[in-house]
mmCIF file of C-alpha atoms in Angstrom:
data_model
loop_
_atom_site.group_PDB
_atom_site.id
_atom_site.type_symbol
_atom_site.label_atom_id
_atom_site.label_comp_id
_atom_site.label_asym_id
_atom_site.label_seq_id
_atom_site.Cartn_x
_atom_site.Cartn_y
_atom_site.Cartn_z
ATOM 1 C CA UNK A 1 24.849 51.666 48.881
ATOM 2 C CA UNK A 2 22.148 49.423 49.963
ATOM 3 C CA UNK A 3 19.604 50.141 46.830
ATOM 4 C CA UNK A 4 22.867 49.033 44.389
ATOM 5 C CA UNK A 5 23.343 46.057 46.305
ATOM 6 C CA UNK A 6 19.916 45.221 46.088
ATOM 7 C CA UNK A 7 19.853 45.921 42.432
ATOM 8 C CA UNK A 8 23.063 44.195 41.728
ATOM 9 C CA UNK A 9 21.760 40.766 43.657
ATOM 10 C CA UNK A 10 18.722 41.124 41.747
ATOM 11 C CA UNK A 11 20.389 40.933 38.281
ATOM 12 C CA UNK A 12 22.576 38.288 39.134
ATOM 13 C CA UNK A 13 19.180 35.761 39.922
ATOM 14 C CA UNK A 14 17.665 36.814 36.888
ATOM 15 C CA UNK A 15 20.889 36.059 35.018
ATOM 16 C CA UNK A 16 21.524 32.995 36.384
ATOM 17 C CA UNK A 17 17.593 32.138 35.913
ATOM 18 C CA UNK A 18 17.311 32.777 32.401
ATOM 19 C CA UNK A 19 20.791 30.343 31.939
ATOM 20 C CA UNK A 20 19.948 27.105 30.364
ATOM 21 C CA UNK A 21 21.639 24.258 32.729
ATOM 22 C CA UNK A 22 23.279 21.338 31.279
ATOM 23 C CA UNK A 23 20.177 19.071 31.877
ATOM 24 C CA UNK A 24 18.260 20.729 29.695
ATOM 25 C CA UNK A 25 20.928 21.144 27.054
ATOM 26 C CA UNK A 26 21.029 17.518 27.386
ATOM 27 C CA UNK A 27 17.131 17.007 26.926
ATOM 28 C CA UNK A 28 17.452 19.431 23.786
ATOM 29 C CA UNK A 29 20.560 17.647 21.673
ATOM 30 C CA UNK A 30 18.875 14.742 20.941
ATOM 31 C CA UNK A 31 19.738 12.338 17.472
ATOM 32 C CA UNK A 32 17.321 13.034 14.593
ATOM 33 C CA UNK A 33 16.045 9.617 13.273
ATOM 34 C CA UNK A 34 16.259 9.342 9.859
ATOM 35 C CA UNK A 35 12.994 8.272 7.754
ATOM 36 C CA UNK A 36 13.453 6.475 4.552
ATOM 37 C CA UNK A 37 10.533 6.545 2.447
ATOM 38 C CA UNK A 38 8.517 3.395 1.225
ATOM 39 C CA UNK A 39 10.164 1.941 -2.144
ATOM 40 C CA UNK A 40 13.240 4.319 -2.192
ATOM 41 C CA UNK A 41 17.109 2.963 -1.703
ATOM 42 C CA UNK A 42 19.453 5.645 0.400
ATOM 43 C CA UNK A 43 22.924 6.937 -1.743
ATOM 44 C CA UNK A 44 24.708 4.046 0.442
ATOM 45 C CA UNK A 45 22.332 1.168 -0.438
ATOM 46 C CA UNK A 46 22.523 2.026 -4.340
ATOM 47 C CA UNK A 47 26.577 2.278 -3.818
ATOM 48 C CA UNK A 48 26.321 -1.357 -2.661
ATOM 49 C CA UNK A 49 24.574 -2.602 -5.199
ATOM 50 C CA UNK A 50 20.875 -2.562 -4.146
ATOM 51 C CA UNK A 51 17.758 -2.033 -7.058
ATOM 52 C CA UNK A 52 14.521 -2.270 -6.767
ATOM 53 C CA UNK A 53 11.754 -3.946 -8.131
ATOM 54 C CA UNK A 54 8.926 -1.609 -7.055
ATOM 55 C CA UNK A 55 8.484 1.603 -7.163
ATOM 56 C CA UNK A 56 5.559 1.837 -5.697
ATOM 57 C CA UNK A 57 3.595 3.585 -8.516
ATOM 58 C CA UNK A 58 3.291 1.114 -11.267
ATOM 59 C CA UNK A 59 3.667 -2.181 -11.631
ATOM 60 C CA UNK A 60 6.194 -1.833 -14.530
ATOM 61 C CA UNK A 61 8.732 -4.735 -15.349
ATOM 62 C CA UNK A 62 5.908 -7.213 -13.367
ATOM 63 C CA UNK A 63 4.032 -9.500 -15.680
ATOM 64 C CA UNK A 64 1.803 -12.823 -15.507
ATOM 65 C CA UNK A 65 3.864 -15.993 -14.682
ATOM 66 C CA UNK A 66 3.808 -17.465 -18.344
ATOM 67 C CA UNK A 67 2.114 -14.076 -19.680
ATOM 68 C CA UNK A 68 3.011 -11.068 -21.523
ATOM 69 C CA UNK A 69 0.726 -8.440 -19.314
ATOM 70 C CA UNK A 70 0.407 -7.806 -15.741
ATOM 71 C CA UNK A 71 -3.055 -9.399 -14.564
ATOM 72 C CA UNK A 72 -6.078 -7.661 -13.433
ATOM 73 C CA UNK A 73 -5.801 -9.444 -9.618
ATOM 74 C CA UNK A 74 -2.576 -7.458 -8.952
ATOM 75 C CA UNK A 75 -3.144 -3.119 -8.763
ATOM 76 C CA UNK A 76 -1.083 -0.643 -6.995
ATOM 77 C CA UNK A 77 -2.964 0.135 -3.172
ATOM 78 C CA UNK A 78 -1.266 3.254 -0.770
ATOM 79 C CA UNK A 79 2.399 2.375 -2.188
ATOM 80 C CA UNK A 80 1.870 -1.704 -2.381
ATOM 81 C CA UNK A 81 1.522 -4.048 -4.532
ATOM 82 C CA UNK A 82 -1.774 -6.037 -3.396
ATOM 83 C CA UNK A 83 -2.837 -9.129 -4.836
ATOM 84 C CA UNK A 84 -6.460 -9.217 -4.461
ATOM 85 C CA UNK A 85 -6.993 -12.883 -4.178
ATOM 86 C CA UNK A 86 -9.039 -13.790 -7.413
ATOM 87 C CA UNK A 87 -7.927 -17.237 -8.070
ATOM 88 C CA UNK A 88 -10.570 -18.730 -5.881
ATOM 89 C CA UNK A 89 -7.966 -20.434 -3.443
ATOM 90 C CA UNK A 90 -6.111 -21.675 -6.720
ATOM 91 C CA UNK A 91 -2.190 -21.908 -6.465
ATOM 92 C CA UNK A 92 -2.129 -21.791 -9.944
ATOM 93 C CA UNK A 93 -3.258 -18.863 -12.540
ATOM 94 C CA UNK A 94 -2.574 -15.775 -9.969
ATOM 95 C CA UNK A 95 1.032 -15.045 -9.415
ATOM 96 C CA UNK A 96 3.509 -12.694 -11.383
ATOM 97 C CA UNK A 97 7.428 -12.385 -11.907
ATOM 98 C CA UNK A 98 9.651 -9.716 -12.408
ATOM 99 C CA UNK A 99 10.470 -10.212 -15.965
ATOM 100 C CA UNK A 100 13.573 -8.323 -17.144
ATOM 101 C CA UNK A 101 15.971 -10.227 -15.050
ATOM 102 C CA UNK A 102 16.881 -13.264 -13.827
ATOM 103 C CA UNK A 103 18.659 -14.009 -10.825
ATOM 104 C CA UNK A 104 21.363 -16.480 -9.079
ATOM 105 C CA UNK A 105 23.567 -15.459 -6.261
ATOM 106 C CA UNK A 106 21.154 -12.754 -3.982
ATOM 107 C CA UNK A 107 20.335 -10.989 -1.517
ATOM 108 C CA UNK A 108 16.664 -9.602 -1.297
ATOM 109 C CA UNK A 109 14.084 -7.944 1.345
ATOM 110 C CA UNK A 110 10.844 -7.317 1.341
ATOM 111 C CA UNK A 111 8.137 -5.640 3.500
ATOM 112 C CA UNK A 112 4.341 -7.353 3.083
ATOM 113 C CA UNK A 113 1.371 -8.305 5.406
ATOM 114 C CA UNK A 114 -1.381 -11.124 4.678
ATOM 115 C CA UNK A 115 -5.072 -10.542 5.221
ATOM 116 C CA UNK A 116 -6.716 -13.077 7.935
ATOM 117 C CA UNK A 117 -6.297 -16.459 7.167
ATOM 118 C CA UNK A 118 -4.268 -16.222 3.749
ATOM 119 C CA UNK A 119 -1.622 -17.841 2.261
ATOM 120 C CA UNK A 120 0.679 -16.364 -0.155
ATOM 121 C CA UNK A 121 4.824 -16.677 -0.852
ATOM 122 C CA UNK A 122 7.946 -15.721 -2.534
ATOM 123 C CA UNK A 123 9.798 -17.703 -5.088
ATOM 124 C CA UNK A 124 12.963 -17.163 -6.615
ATOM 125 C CA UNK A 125 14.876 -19.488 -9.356
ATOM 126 C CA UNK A 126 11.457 -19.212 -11.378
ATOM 127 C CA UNK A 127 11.554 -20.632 -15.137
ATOM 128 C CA UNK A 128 8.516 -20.431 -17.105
ATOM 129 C CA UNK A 129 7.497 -22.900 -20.164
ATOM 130 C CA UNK A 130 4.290 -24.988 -21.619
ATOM 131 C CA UNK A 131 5.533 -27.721 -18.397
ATOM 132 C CA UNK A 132 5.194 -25.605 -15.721
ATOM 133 C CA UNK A 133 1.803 -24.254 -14.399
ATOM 134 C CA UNK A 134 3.136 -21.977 -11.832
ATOM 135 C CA UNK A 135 6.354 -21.192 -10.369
ATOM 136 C CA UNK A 136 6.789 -23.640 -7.387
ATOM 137 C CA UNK A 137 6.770 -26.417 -9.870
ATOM 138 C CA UNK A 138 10.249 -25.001 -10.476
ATOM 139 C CA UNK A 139 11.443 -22.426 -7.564
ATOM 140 C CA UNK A 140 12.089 -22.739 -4.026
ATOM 141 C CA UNK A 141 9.271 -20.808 -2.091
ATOM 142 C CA UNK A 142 9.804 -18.457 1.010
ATOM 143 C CA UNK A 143 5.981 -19.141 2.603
ATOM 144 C CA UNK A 144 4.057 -16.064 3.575
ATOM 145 C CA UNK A 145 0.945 -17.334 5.491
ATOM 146 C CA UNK A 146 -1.213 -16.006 8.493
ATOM 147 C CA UNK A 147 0.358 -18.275 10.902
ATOM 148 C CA UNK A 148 -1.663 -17.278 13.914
ATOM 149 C CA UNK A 149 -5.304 -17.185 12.546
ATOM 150 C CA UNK A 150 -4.904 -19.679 9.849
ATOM 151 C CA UNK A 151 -7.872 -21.942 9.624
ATOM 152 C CA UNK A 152 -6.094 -25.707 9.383
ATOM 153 C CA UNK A 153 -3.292 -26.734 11.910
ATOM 154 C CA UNK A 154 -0.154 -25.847 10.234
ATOM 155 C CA UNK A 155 2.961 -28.437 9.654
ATOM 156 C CA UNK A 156 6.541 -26.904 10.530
ATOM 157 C CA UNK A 157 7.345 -27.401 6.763
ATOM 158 C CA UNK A 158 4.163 -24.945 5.690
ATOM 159 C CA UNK A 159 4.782 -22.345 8.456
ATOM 160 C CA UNK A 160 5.591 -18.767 7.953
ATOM 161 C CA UNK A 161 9.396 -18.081 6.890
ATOM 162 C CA UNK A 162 9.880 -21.584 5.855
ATOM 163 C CA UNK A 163 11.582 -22.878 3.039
ATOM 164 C CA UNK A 164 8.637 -24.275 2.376
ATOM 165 C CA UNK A 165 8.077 -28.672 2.229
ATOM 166 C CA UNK A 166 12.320 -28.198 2.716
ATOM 167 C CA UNK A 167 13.685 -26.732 5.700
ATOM 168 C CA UNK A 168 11.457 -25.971 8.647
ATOM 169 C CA UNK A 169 11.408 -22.205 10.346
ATOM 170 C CA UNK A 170 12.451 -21.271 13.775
ATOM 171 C CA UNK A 171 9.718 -18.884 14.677
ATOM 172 C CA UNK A 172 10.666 -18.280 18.187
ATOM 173 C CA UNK A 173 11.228 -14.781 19.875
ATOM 174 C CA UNK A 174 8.903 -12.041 20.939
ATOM 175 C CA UNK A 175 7.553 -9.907 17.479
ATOM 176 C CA UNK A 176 8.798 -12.470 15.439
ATOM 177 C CA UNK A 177 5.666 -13.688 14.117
ATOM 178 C CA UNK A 178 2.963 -10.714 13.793
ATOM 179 C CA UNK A 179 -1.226 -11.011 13.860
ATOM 180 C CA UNK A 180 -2.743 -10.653 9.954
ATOM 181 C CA UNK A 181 -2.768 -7.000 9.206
ATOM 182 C CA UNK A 182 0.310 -6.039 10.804
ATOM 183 C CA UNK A 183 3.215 -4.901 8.401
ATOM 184 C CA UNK A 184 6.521 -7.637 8.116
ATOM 185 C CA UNK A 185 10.149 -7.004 7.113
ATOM 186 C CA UNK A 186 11.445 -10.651 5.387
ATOM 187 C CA UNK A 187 14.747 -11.395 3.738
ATOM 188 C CA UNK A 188 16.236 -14.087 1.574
ATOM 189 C CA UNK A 189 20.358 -14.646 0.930
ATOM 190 C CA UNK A 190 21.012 -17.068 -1.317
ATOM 191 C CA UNK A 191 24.442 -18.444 -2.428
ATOM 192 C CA UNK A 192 25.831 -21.660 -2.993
ATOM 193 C CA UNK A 193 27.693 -21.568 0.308
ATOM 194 C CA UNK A 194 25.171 -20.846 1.894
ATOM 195 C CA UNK A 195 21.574 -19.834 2.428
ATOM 196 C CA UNK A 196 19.516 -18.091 4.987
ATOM 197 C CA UNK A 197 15.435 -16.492 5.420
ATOM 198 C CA UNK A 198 14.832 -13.874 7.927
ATOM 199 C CA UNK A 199 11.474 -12.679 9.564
ATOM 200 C CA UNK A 200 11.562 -9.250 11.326
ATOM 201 C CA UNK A 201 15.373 -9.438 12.438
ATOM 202 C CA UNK A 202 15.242 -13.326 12.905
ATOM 203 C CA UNK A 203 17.049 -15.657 11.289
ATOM 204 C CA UNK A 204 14.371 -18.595 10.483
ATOM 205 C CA UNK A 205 15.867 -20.663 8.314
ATOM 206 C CA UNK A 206 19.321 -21.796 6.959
ATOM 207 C CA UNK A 207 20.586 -24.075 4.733
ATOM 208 C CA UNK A 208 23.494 -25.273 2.323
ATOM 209 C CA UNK A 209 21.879 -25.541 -1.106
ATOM 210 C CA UNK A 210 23.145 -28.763 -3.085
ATOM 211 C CA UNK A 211 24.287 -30.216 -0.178
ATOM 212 C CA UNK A 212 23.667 -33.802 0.834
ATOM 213 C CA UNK A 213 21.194 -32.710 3.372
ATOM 214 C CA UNK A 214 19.306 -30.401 0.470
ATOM 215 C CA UNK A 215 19.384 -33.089 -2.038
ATOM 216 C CA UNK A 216 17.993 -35.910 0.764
ATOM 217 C CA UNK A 217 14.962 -33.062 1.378
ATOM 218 C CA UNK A 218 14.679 -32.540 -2.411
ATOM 219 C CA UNK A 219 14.180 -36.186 -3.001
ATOM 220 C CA UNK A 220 12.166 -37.193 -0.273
ATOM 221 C CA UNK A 221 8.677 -37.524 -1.642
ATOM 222 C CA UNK A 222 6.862 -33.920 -1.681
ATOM 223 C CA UNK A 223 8.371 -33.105 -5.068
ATOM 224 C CA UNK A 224 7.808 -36.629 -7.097
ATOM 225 C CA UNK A 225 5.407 -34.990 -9.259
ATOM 226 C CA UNK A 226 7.510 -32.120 -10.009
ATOM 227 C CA UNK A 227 10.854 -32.903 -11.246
ATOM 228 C CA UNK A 228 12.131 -29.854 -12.482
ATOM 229 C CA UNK A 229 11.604 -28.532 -8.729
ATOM 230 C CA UNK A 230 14.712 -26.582 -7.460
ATOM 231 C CA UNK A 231 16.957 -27.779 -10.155
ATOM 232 C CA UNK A 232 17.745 -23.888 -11.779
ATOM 233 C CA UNK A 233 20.300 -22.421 -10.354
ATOM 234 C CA UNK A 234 19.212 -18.995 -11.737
ATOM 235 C CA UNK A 235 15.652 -17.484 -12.855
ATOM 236 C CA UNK A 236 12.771 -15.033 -11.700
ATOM 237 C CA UNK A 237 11.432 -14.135 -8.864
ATOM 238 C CA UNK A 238 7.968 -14.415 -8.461
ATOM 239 C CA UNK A 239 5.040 -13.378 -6.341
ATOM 240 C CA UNK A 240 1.946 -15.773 -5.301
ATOM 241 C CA UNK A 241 -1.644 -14.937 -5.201
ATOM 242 C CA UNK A 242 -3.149 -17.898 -3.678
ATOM 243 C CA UNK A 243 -6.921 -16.635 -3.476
ATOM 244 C CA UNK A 244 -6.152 -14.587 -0.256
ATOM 245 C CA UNK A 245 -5.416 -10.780 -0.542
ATOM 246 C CA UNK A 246 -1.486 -9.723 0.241
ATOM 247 C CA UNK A 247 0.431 -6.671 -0.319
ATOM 248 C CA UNK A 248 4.463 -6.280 -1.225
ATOM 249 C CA UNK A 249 6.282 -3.117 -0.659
ATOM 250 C CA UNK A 250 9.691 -2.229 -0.630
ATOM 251 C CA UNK A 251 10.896 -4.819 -2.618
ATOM 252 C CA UNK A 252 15.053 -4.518 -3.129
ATOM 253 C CA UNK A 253 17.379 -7.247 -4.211
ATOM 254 C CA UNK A 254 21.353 -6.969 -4.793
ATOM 255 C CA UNK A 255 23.388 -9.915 -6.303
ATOM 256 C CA UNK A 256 26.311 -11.312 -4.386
#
C-alpha cells in the first residue's frame, strides 16, 4: 500500500509539473505585428483610394520638371528614390514631377531622410511652361531641410515641415524633428476647407487656403517676383534636388 501511494504522489507532481500555468500561456499569446513592406499599399489602403507613385524599382511615370526624361541626378538606391545633389546648390535644373497626373483635392505621405546639412522639399500644384524655371515659382512647397545640423540659422518660415515663406511649423515634441540620416514619415492634406502638414505623427502646420489670412501671406513681399506663385488650384507634384543628396520612399497619395 505504501509503494502505490508513493507512486501515485509521484505522478501527480510530475503531472502537475509538466502543466503550463496561465502566466506562461499569457507570455506565449502575444499579437503578431504586422510588417508592411516599403512602397506597397495593404487591400484596405487601395479600397480607400490610395496609389502610389513609387514603386521602388524604377522611376517610371517621374520625369524632369519641364523635360521629357528622368535626369541622371535621380537613380533608384535600396528601395528609394535618391537625388544625388548635382545641381551645385542650384534650386533650379534638379527636381522632377510625377507626370501622368495632376492633382487638386489630396491627401499624400511620404517617408524620406536628408543627408547633413541639405535642403530639399515637396511641391504640389506644379505647372510647367517656358515662364517657370522650377516648380516653386508656381507650387506651394512642404520644406525638407536638416534642421538640426544646417549650416545658416534657420527662419521659422524655412524650417522643416513648413509651408515654406507661408505658414510657419510647430516643431515641438520629443522625435518630432530627427538628426540627418535618420528615416521621416511626412504628410500633406490639402482641400479648400482646409489644409494641414504632418512630421512623424505631428501636426506642424495648418491653414485655410484662399482665405484672407493665405492671401495677406501670399501677397506680402516673398513672392513679388513670382506671380504665378500658388495661384493653380490643381497640377504636379514635384520633388527638389537642391545640390544636397535626399531619398523618397513610400510615396502614396489619394484624392479627397
Amino acid at each position: 500500500m505504501k509503494k502505490s501511494y508513493l507512486l501515485g504522489a509521484l505522478f501527480l507532481v510530475g503531472a502537475w509539473s509538466c502543466a503550463p500555468s496561465s502566466e506562461k500561456e499569457e507570455e506565449v499569446v502575444t499579437e503578431e505585428e504586422v510588417v508592411i513592406p516599403d512602397n506597397s499599399l495593404t487591400d484596405e489602403e487601395r479600397a480607400d483610394g490610395w496609389m502610389l507613385l513609387f514603386d521602388g524599382e524604377s522611376m517610371e511615370g517621374w520625369r524632369a520638371f519641364n523635360g521629357d526624361t528622368t535626369p541622371s541626378n535621380w537613380i533608384i538606391e535600396d528601395g528609394a528614390m535618391k537625388g544625388l545633389g548635382a545641381t551645385g546648390g542650384s534650386d533650379i535644373g534638379g527636381d522632377i514631377v510625377f507626370g501622368p497626373m495632376e492633382f487638386e483635392e489630396f491627401e499624400m505621405e511620404f517617408t524620406w531622410k536628408i543627408s547633413p546639412g541639405g535642403n530639399s522639399g515637396v511641391f504640389y500644384h506644379v505647372v510647367e511652361g517656358p515662364d517657370y524655371k522650377a516648380p516653386y515659382y508656381t507650387g506651394p512647397e512642404y520644406q525638407v531641410i536638416d534642421q538640426i545640423g544646417f549650416a545658416q540659422p534657420l527662419e521659422k518660415w524655412q524650417s522643416l515641415a513648413a509651408d515654406y515663406a507661408m505658414y510657419e511649423p510647430d516643431l515641438e515634441g520629443e522625435g518630432v524633428v530627427k538628426p540627418a540620416g535618420e528615416w521621416n514619415v511626412s504628410r500633406i492634406v490639402f482641400t479648400e476647407e482646409g489644409a494641414s502638414y504632418w512630421l512623424n505623427g505631428k501636426k506642424t502646420v495648418e491653414f485655410v487656403p484662399y482665405s484672407e489670412d493665405w492671401t495677406a501671406k501670399r501677397n506680402s513681399g516673398k513672392w513679388n517676383d513670382f506671380p504665378d506663385y500658388k495661384i493653380a488650384k490643381k497640377g504636379l507634384i514635384a520633388l527638389q534636388d537642391h545640390g544636397d543628396p535626399v531619398w523618397f520612399k513610400n510615396i502614396k497619395i489619394r484624392t479627397r
